[in-house]
Short mmCIF file of C-alpha atoms in Angstrom, two decimals:
data_model
loop_
_atom_site.label_atom_id
_atom_site.label_comp_id
_atom_site.label_asym_id
_atom_site.label_seq_id
_atom_site.Cartn_x
_atom_site.Cartn_y
_atom_site.Cartn_z
CA MET H 1064 58.28 38.48 55.83
CA SER H 1065 59.14 42.11 56.48
CA HIS H 1066 58.85 43.47 59.97
CA ILE H 1067 58.19 46.89 61.41
CA LYS H 1068 61.31 48.59 62.73
CA ASP H 1069 59.80 51.84 63.95
CA VAL H 1070 56.74 54.07 63.93
CA ILE H 1071 57.19 57.84 63.91
CA ALA H 1072 54.50 60.54 64.12
CA ARG H 1073 54.74 64.21 63.24
CA ARG H 1074 52.38 67.15 63.26
CA VAL H 1075 51.23 68.35 59.84
CA TRP H 1076 48.33 70.61 58.76
CA ASP H 1077 45.01 69.92 57.06
CA SER H 1078 42.93 71.81 54.49
CA ARG H 1079 41.36 74.02 57.16
CA GLY H 1080 44.75 74.96 58.59
CA HIS H 1081 44.33 72.77 61.68
CA PRO H 1082 46.98 70.40 63.07
CA THR H 1083 46.69 66.72 62.28
CA VAL H 1084 48.72 63.54 62.64
CA GLU H 1085 51.04 62.06 60.01
CA VAL H 1086 52.69 58.68 60.64
CA ASP H 1087 55.64 56.91 59.04
CA VAL H 1088 55.89 53.14 59.44
CA ILE H 1089 59.51 52.12 58.76
CA LEU H 1090 60.38 48.53 57.97
CA GLU H 1091 63.62 46.72 58.76
CA ASN H 1092 64.44 46.66 55.02
CA GLY H 1093 64.13 50.46 54.81
CA VAL H 1094 60.67 50.58 53.16
CA VAL H 1095 58.45 53.38 54.49
CA GLY H 1096 54.67 53.71 54.55
CA ARG H 1097 53.11 57.10 55.28
CA ALA H 1098 49.57 58.32 55.95
CA ILE H 1099 47.74 61.34 57.39
CA ALA H 1100 44.61 61.48 59.52
CA PRO H 1101 41.70 63.56 58.14
CA ALA H 1102 39.17 65.34 60.37
CA GLY H 1103 35.44 65.86 60.16
CA ALA H 1104 33.30 68.88 61.05
CA SER H 1105 29.97 67.07 60.93
CA ARG H 1106 30.58 64.10 63.20
CA GLY H 1107 28.50 61.23 64.49
CA THR H 1108 28.47 60.88 68.28
CA ARG H 1109 29.53 57.21 68.03
CA GLU H 1110 32.57 57.66 65.80
CA ALA H 1111 36.20 57.57 66.88
CA ILE H 1112 37.26 60.91 68.35
CA ASP H 1113 40.09 63.18 67.26
CA LEU H 1114 42.30 63.57 70.31
CA ARG H 1115 43.01 67.30 70.70
CA ASP H 1116 44.97 69.03 73.45
CA GLY H 1117 42.49 71.80 74.22
CA GLY H 1118 43.55 75.09 75.73
CA ALA H 1119 44.02 78.43 74.00
CA ALA H 1120 46.84 77.55 71.59
CA LEU H 1121 45.90 76.63 68.01
CA GLN H 1122 42.20 76.98 68.81
CA GLY H 1123 42.52 74.03 71.18
CA LYS H 1124 43.20 71.69 68.27
CA ASN H 1125 46.85 70.79 68.83
CA VAL H 1126 47.74 67.09 68.65
CA VAL H 1127 50.76 66.80 70.95
CA GLN H 1128 49.20 64.01 73.02
CA ALA H 1129 48.10 62.09 69.93
CA LEU H 1130 51.68 62.26 68.63
CA LYS H 1131 53.00 61.00 71.97
CA ASN H 1132 50.57 58.09 71.80
CA VAL H 1133 51.90 57.08 68.39
CA ASN H 1134 55.57 57.55 69.23
CA GLY H 1135 55.14 55.82 72.59
CA PRO H 1136 52.74 52.92 73.21
CA ILE H 1137 51.59 52.39 69.62
CA ALA H 1138 55.14 52.25 68.27
CA ALA H 1139 56.17 49.85 71.04
CA ALA H 1140 53.23 47.56 70.23
CA LEU H 1141 54.04 47.45 66.50
CA ARG H 1142 57.82 47.09 66.47
CA GLY H 1143 58.83 43.63 65.25
CA ARG H 1144 55.41 42.83 63.78
CA ASN H 1145 54.90 41.39 60.31
CA VAL H 1146 53.76 44.36 58.23
CA GLN H 1147 51.65 42.09 56.00
CA ASP H 1148 49.43 41.20 58.95
CA GLN H 1149 47.12 44.24 58.91
CA THR H 1150 44.60 42.59 61.23
CA GLY H 1151 47.32 41.77 63.73
CA ALA H 1152 48.76 45.29 63.64
CA ASP H 1153 45.34 46.87 64.07
CA GLY H 1154 44.55 44.39 66.83
CA ALA H 1155 47.69 45.43 68.69
CA ILE H 1156 46.59 49.07 68.47
CA LEU H 1157 43.07 48.27 69.65
CA ALA H 1158 44.40 46.26 72.57
CA LEU H 1159 45.95 49.47 73.89
CA ASP H 1160 42.61 51.29 73.83
CA PRO H 1161 39.48 49.16 74.20
CA SER H 1162 37.17 52.20 74.30
CA PRO H 1163 34.78 52.19 71.31
CA LEU H 1164 35.55 55.84 70.52
CA LYS H 1165 39.36 55.53 70.82
CA LYS H 1166 39.24 58.01 73.69
CA ALA H 1167 42.65 57.09 75.14
CA LEU H 1168 44.78 56.96 72.00
CA GLY H 1169 42.70 59.19 69.73
CA GLY H 1170 41.17 58.11 66.45
CA ASN H 1171 43.53 60.50 64.66
CA ALA H 1172 46.51 58.60 66.10
CA THR H 1173 45.10 55.15 65.32
CA VAL H 1174 43.88 55.84 61.78
CA ALA H 1175 47.10 57.50 60.62
CA THR H 1176 49.10 54.56 61.99
CA SER H 1177 46.79 51.90 60.58
CA LEU H 1178 46.83 53.45 57.12
CA ALA H 1179 50.61 53.87 57.27
CA VAL H 1180 50.95 50.13 57.98
CA LEU H 1181 48.80 49.47 54.91
CA HIS H 1182 51.00 51.73 52.76
CA ALA H 1183 54.16 50.08 54.07
CA ALA H 1184 52.79 46.62 53.32
CA ALA H 1185 51.92 47.58 49.74
CA ALA H 1186 55.31 49.17 49.18
CA ASP H 1187 57.03 46.12 50.64
CA ALA H 1188 55.05 43.88 48.30
CA GLY H 1189 56.08 46.07 45.37
CA CYS H 1190 52.54 46.85 44.25
CA ALA H 1191 50.07 49.72 44.22
CA LEU H 1192 47.99 50.24 47.34
CA TRP H 1193 44.72 49.41 45.55
CA GLN H 1194 46.22 46.15 44.27
CA HIS H 1195 47.45 45.21 47.74
CA VAL H 1196 44.01 45.90 49.26
CA ALA H 1197 42.31 43.76 46.62
CA GLU H 1198 44.75 40.85 46.81
CA GLN H 1199 44.98 40.70 50.60
CA ASN H 1200 41.20 40.80 51.09
CA GLY H 1201 39.92 38.85 48.11
CA PHE H 1202 38.21 41.73 46.31
CA THR H 1203 37.98 42.48 42.60
CA PRO H 1204 39.26 46.02 42.01
CA SER H 1205 37.19 48.55 40.06
CA LEU H 1206 37.16 52.28 39.42
CA PRO H 1207 34.42 53.84 41.57
CA LEU H 1208 31.54 56.10 40.62
CA PRO H 1209 32.31 59.58 42.04
CA GLU H 1210 29.85 61.51 44.17
CA ILE H 1211 30.88 65.17 43.80
CA GLN H 1212 29.68 68.20 45.74
CA ILE H 1213 28.46 71.22 43.78
CA PHE H 1214 27.06 73.28 46.70
CA GLY H 1215 28.33 73.04 50.27
CA GLY H 1216 25.98 73.67 53.19
CA GLY H 1217 25.46 72.80 56.82
CA ALA H 1218 28.65 72.60 58.87
CA HIS H 1219 30.72 72.94 55.69
CA ALA H 1220 29.44 76.40 54.74
CA GLY H 1221 28.56 78.34 57.86
CA ARG H 1222 25.09 76.71 57.79
CA ARG H 1223 24.04 79.11 55.03
CA VAL H 1224 21.76 76.32 53.84
CA ASP H 1225 20.60 73.56 56.17
CA ILE H 1226 21.32 70.60 53.87
CA GLN H 1227 25.01 69.73 54.01
CA ASP H 1228 25.85 68.54 50.48
CA PHE H 1229 24.16 69.04 47.13
CA MET H 1230 26.04 66.68 44.82
CA ILE H 1231 25.91 65.06 41.42
CA MET H 1232 26.74 61.59 40.19
CA VAL H 1233 27.28 60.68 36.54
CA PRO H 1234 26.28 57.01 36.34
CA GLY H 1235 25.70 57.40 32.60
CA ALA H 1236 29.37 58.14 31.89
CA ASN H 1237 31.50 55.59 30.06
CA SER H 1238 34.72 56.22 31.99
CA PHE H 1239 36.08 57.93 35.07
CA ASP H 1240 37.60 60.57 32.81
CA GLU H 1241 34.19 61.33 31.30
CA VAL H 1242 32.76 61.82 34.80
CA MET H 1243 35.40 64.48 35.37
CA GLU H 1244 34.56 66.28 32.12
CA ILE H 1245 30.83 66.36 32.79
CA THR H 1246 31.32 67.40 36.42
CA ASN H 1247 33.55 70.27 35.29
CA GLU H 1248 30.78 71.59 33.05
CA VAL H 1249 28.10 71.29 35.74
CA TYR H 1250 30.26 72.80 38.48
CA PHE H 1251 31.17 75.92 36.55
CA ALA H 1252 27.67 76.27 35.12
CA ALA H 1253 26.38 76.34 38.70
CA GLY H 1254 28.90 79.04 39.61
CA ASP H 1255 27.86 81.15 36.62
CA ILE H 1256 24.18 80.88 37.52
CA MET H 1257 24.82 81.82 41.13
CA GLN H 1258 27.08 84.72 40.18
CA SER H 1259 24.51 86.12 37.77
CA LYS H 1260 21.81 86.02 40.46
CA GLY H 1261 23.98 87.39 43.28
CA LYS H 1262 23.78 84.07 45.11
CA LEU H 1263 27.50 83.26 45.30
CA ALA H 1264 29.37 83.81 48.56
CA GLY H 1265 32.58 81.94 47.75
CA VAL H 1266 33.85 78.37 48.16
CA ALA H 1267 32.94 76.11 51.07
CA ASP H 1268 35.07 73.68 53.13
CA GLU H 1269 35.06 70.89 50.57
CA GLY H 1270 35.48 73.04 47.47
CA GLY H 1271 31.81 73.36 46.51
CA TRP H 1272 30.18 76.73 45.96
CA TRP H 1273 29.19 78.58 49.14
CA PRO H 1274 25.58 79.59 48.41
CA MET H 1275 23.34 82.46 49.39
CA PHE H 1276 20.04 80.74 48.68
CA ASP H 1277 16.75 81.74 50.26
CA SER H 1278 15.55 78.16 50.69
CA ASN H 1279 16.98 74.67 50.59
CA GLU H 1280 14.86 73.82 47.56
CA GLU H 1281 16.33 76.78 45.68
CA ALA H 1282 19.60 74.84 45.76
CA LEU H 1283 17.92 71.90 44.06
CA GLU H 1284 16.37 74.16 41.41
CA THR H 1285 19.74 75.80 40.77
CA LEU H 1286 21.42 72.41 40.50
CA ILE H 1287 18.86 71.34 37.90
CA GLY H 1288 19.58 74.55 36.00
CA ALA H 1289 23.32 73.90 36.13
CA ILE H 1290 22.92 70.38 34.77
CA GLU H 1291 20.83 71.75 31.91
CA LYS H 1292 23.25 74.63 31.27
CA ALA H 1293 26.02 72.03 30.99
CA GLY H 1294 24.11 70.43 28.12
CA GLU H 1295 22.81 67.47 30.08
CA LYS H 1296 19.28 66.25 30.76
CA PRO H 1297 18.71 65.89 34.52
CA GLY H 1298 18.08 62.26 35.35
CA ASP H 1299 19.63 60.99 32.14
CA ARG H 1300 23.42 60.68 32.49
CA VAL H 1301 23.54 62.98 35.52
CA VAL H 1302 21.61 62.50 38.77
CA ILE H 1303 21.49 64.32 42.11
CA SER H 1304 22.81 63.04 45.43
CA LEU H 1305 22.11 64.69 48.79
CA ASP H 1306 23.75 64.52 52.20
CA ILE H 1307 21.07 65.82 54.54
CA ALA H 1308 23.20 65.40 57.69
CA ALA H 1309 19.94 65.68 59.61
CA SER H 1310 21.58 65.16 63.01
CA GLU H 1311 23.09 68.63 62.63
CA PHE H 1312 19.70 70.36 62.83
CA CYS H 1313 17.68 67.93 64.95
CA ASN H 1314 16.98 68.71 68.60
CA ASP H 1315 14.65 66.77 70.88
CA GLY H 1316 13.11 65.01 67.91
CA ARG H 1317 12.37 68.22 66.00
CA TYR H 1318 14.02 69.20 62.74
CA ARG H 1319 14.76 72.90 62.47
CA LEU H 1320 15.40 74.32 58.97
CA ALA H 1321 16.78 77.68 60.07
CA LEU H 1322 17.01 79.05 56.53
CA GLU H 1323 13.25 78.70 56.14
CA ASP H 1324 12.27 79.31 59.80
CA ARG H 1325 10.62 75.92 59.75
CA ASP H 1326 10.22 73.25 62.44
CA MET H 1327 9.14 69.70 61.65
CA ASP H 1328 8.62 66.40 63.38
CA SER H 1329 10.03 63.20 61.91
CA ASN H 1330 6.98 62.46 59.76
CA ALA H 1331 6.97 65.94 58.25
CA MET H 1332 10.68 65.64 57.52
CA ILE H 1333 10.08 62.35 55.72
CA ASP H 1334 7.21 63.87 53.75
CA MET H 1335 9.34 66.86 52.71
CA LEU H 1336 12.19 64.65 51.49
CA GLY H 1337 9.72 62.37 49.76
CA GLY H 1338 8.39 65.37 47.89
CA TRP H 1339 11.92 66.16 46.76
CA LEU H 1340 12.35 62.59 45.54
CA ASP H 1341 9.19 62.99 43.47
CA ALA H 1342 10.20 66.36 42.05
CA TYR H 1343 13.92 65.94 41.34
CA PRO H 1344 16.17 63.20 39.88
CA ILE H 1345 17.66 62.18 43.24
CA ALA H 1346 19.30 58.75 43.20
CA SER H 1347 21.05 58.82 46.58
CA ILE H 1348 20.37 60.43 49.95
CA GLU H 1349 22.55 60.32 53.06
CA ASP H 1350 21.42 60.58 56.70
CA PRO H 1351 17.88 61.71 55.85
CA LEU H 1352 16.97 61.54 59.55
CA ALA H 1353 19.01 62.09 62.68
CA GLU H 1354 21.28 59.38 64.10
CA THR H 1355 18.95 59.20 67.13
CA ASP H 1356 15.82 58.84 64.98
CA LYS H 1357 15.75 55.08 64.45
CA GLU H 1358 11.99 54.97 63.87
CA GLY H 1359 12.18 57.76 61.29
CA THR H 1360 15.10 56.15 59.45
CA CYS H 1361 13.29 52.83 59.30
CA GLU H 1362 10.12 54.53 58.03
CA PHE H 1363 12.04 56.48 55.39
CA THR H 1364 13.68 53.26 54.23
CA ARG H 1365 10.35 51.43 54.16
CA ARG H 1366 8.79 54.12 52.01
CA PHE H 1367 11.65 54.92 49.66
CA GLY H 1368 14.26 52.16 49.92
CA ASP H 1369 13.10 50.53 46.70
CA ARG H 1370 13.80 53.62 44.63
CA VAL H 1371 16.75 55.49 46.15
CA GLN H 1372 20.08 54.69 47.80
CA ILE H 1373 19.77 55.55 51.50
CA ILE H 1374 23.20 55.95 53.10
CA GLY H 1375 23.93 55.77 56.80
CA ASP H 1376 26.81 58.02 57.87
CA ASP H 1377 26.24 59.47 61.35
CA TYR H 1378 23.68 56.69 61.75
CA LEU H 1379 26.23 53.89 61.18
CA VAL H 1380 29.70 55.49 61.69
CA THR H 1381 31.53 52.75 59.74
CA ASN H 1382 30.68 50.25 62.47
CA ALA H 1383 29.97 46.64 61.48
CA THR H 1384 27.78 46.05 64.53
CA LEU H 1385 25.63 49.07 63.73
CA VAL H 1386 25.42 48.04 60.07
CA ASP H 1387 24.27 44.57 61.13
CA GLN H 1388 21.62 46.02 63.44
CA ALA H 1389 20.40 48.44 60.77
CA GLN H 1390 20.00 45.54 58.35
CA LYS H 1391 17.86 43.71 60.91
CA ASP H 1392 15.86 46.88 61.60
CA GLY H 1393 15.26 47.72 57.93
CA ALA H 1394 17.10 51.04 58.23
CA CYS H 1395 19.19 52.30 55.26
CA ASN H 1396 20.46 50.25 52.33
CA ALA H 1397 24.00 51.62 52.06
CA VAL H 1398 26.84 52.65 54.36
CA LEU H 1399 29.44 55.40 54.18
CA ILE H 1400 32.94 54.07 54.83
CA LYS H 1401 35.17 56.61 56.59
CA VAL H 1402 38.36 55.01 57.91
CA ASN H 1403 38.89 57.66 60.58
CA GLN H 1404 35.32 57.17 61.76
CA ALA H 1405 36.14 53.55 62.61
CA GLY H 1406 39.74 54.24 63.62
CA THR H 1407 41.52 51.41 61.79
CA VAL H 1408 41.64 49.87 58.32
CA SER H 1409 40.53 46.45 59.62
CA GLU H 1410 37.41 47.82 61.30
CA SER H 1411 36.51 49.73 58.14
CA ILE H 1412 36.86 46.64 55.97
CA GLU H 1413 34.74 44.70 58.46
CA ALA H 1414 31.95 47.28 58.07
CA PHE H 1415 32.36 47.13 54.29
CA ARG H 1416 32.07 43.33 54.29
CA LYS H 1417 28.95 43.49 56.44
CA ALA H 1418 27.33 45.86 53.94
CA GLN H 1419 28.45 43.80 50.98
CA SER H 1420 27.09 40.56 52.44
CA ALA H 1421 23.59 42.06 52.56
CA GLY H 1422 23.75 43.51 49.07
CA TRP H 1423 24.04 47.04 50.41
CA GLY H 1424 25.89 49.88 48.71
CA ALA H 1425 29.18 51.09 50.22
CA ILE H 1426 30.66 54.53 49.59
CA VAL H 1427 34.26 55.21 50.61
CA SER H 1428 34.41 58.81 51.81
CA ALA H 1429 36.79 61.61 52.70
CA ARG H 1430 36.21 64.18 55.45
CA SER H 1431 35.80 67.96 55.33
CA GLY H 1432 39.27 68.44 56.83
CA GLU H 1433 41.53 66.73 54.29
CA THR H 1434 45.13 66.60 53.09
CA GLU H 1435 47.21 65.40 50.15
CA ASP H 1436 46.79 61.80 51.35
CA VAL H 1437 45.28 59.61 48.58
CA SER H 1438 44.59 56.47 50.62
CA ILE H 1439 40.84 56.51 50.02
CA SER H 1440 41.21 56.55 46.23
CA HIS H 1441 43.09 53.28 46.52
CA LEU H 1442 40.72 51.84 49.13
CA ALA H 1443 37.66 52.57 46.99
CA THR H 1444 39.35 50.92 44.02
CA GLY H 1445 40.82 47.94 45.88
CA LEU H 1446 37.62 47.14 47.76
CA GLY H 1447 35.67 47.26 44.52
CA GLY H 1448 32.91 49.01 46.44
CA GLY H 1449 31.88 51.07 43.46
CA GLN H 1450 31.51 54.56 44.93
CA LEU H 1451 33.79 57.35 46.14
CA LYS H 1452 32.97 60.66 47.82
CA VAL H 1453 35.78 63.16 48.41
CA GLY H 1454 34.10 66.57 48.24
CA SER H 1455 33.93 68.92 45.29
CA PHE H 1456 35.76 69.65 42.04
CA THR H 1457 38.17 72.28 43.34
CA ARG H 1458 40.86 72.54 46.04
CA SER H 1459 43.94 70.40 45.78
CA GLU H 1460 43.13 68.17 48.76
CA ARG H 1461 40.06 67.06 46.75
CA MET H 1462 41.50 67.00 43.24
CA VAL H 1463 44.52 64.96 44.30
CA LYS H 1464 42.14 62.09 45.05
CA TRP H 1465 40.22 62.37 41.78
CA ASN H 1466 43.51 62.64 39.88
CA GLU H 1467 44.84 59.54 41.61
CA CYS H 1468 41.85 57.63 40.28
CA LEU H 1469 42.74 58.78 36.77
CA ARG H 1470 46.25 57.40 37.24
CA ILE H 1471 44.78 54.11 38.44
CA GLN H 1472 42.52 54.12 35.36
CA ASP H 1473 45.69 54.13 33.22
CA VAL H 1474 46.59 50.78 34.79
CA LEU H 1475 43.19 49.12 35.13
CA GLY H 1476 41.74 50.55 31.92
CA ALA H 1477 38.56 52.52 31.35
CA ALA H 1478 36.55 49.28 31.28
CA ALA H 1479 37.18 48.93 35.03
CA PHE H 1480 34.90 51.93 35.68
CA VAL H 1481 31.72 50.68 37.34
CA GLY H 1482 29.44 53.26 35.69
CA GLY H 1483 25.89 53.09 37.00
CA ALA H 1484 26.15 49.58 38.47
CA PRO H 1485 26.16 50.77 42.12
CA LEU H 1486 22.82 52.50 41.49
CA ALA H 1487 21.22 49.45 39.84
CA ASN H 1488 18.58 49.23 42.58
CA THR H 1489 17.55 52.89 42.35
CA TRP H 1490 14.98 54.36 39.99
CA TRP H 1491 17.83 55.45 37.71
CA GLY H 1492 19.32 51.98 37.57
CA LYS H 1493 16.00 50.26 36.99
CA LYS H 1494 15.39 52.59 34.05
CA ASN H 1495 18.86 52.42 32.52
CA ILE H 1496 20.62 49.19 33.49
CA LYS H 1497 19.43 46.09 31.73
CA GLY H 1498 20.11 42.60 32.97
CA PRO H 1499 21.77 41.53 36.24
CA LYS H 1500 23.83 43.94 38.29
CA THR H 1501 27.54 43.66 37.44
#
């Protein structure tokens, strides 16, 4: 057994230029594990908080106290522990801060440390991180199906469009590498169309195009055009995925689409999205209703859960208890797994297992504020969850994660790519996947 000698935190910087927490876990044999905390802009109210210092300096986003928490109480709690006991290490961290939102230590402090322990354990075992995750938790590794942003909106693009992410998935591809090729064609076709129509404002937070559309549905029409311009038939190999992030524009039970000067109640919101499902090849939709709109989420799932993947992000915040309750309520049929949303690796895997046990989908996801850290590429592979969402097809903090999957593909082989299997229960899967889900 290898034991933890020390835990050291430093301040580094994320893709938006904001401070964040990096942690080194150093073992007695000299092995080091390192990880960096990401940060979200669109955040659920029940997720672990980023501990920031406030004040005027660095826009109030400095992380001095979070660093002190790692270098002080967290380090003291982990020194001497067996690095292969991830649950024990995470439990020691959680014992220091029993608050559900990690208010005392900061979710940025806990997640960077927890991931660094995971990296140190894999390095100590002499294996890749994805292999360590699979072996330690009894999963069969696989290369995930990417979910890739083409247009950014909502909190990721100055709210120029209300819907947060317009994305594509390529479940008809034969390998991870082929997904990248097709996505490249669609992404740049979309940019060309927008440029020619004067609809292009630049690049958004996650690398997708920053649009100047006149309506939210114009984004869907443009995305269809881009898929066709790329030489693909919409709904054939390439499908659409949406992150509505409805909590961002819901107030007192009313949904306000500012771009269209339109207010709706929950039923009207469901009807609008249902119309989109009828009109466009949408296979997956995230947070279609607000996190506070339980009745609306249940109704949306009742009406459309047999034809589309319905992902809970703000609604479930990578929380096993909330996933369990949603399953009992009939709300959603998939969960987004964000490690910093939970605060530790163990809590994230617990939420993943809860989804898996009910036959739900599970999508490992990055955040809008990202870094060169590739942990989630390995988690998505090692968990065998089948889906990965890291943003768009530009910006190095995004591409480093896609490229890491390509390196993993060299080891696992192209046959390890899950293809359309995660969407087997959607209209696309029922049309294209024959036989039992694999």
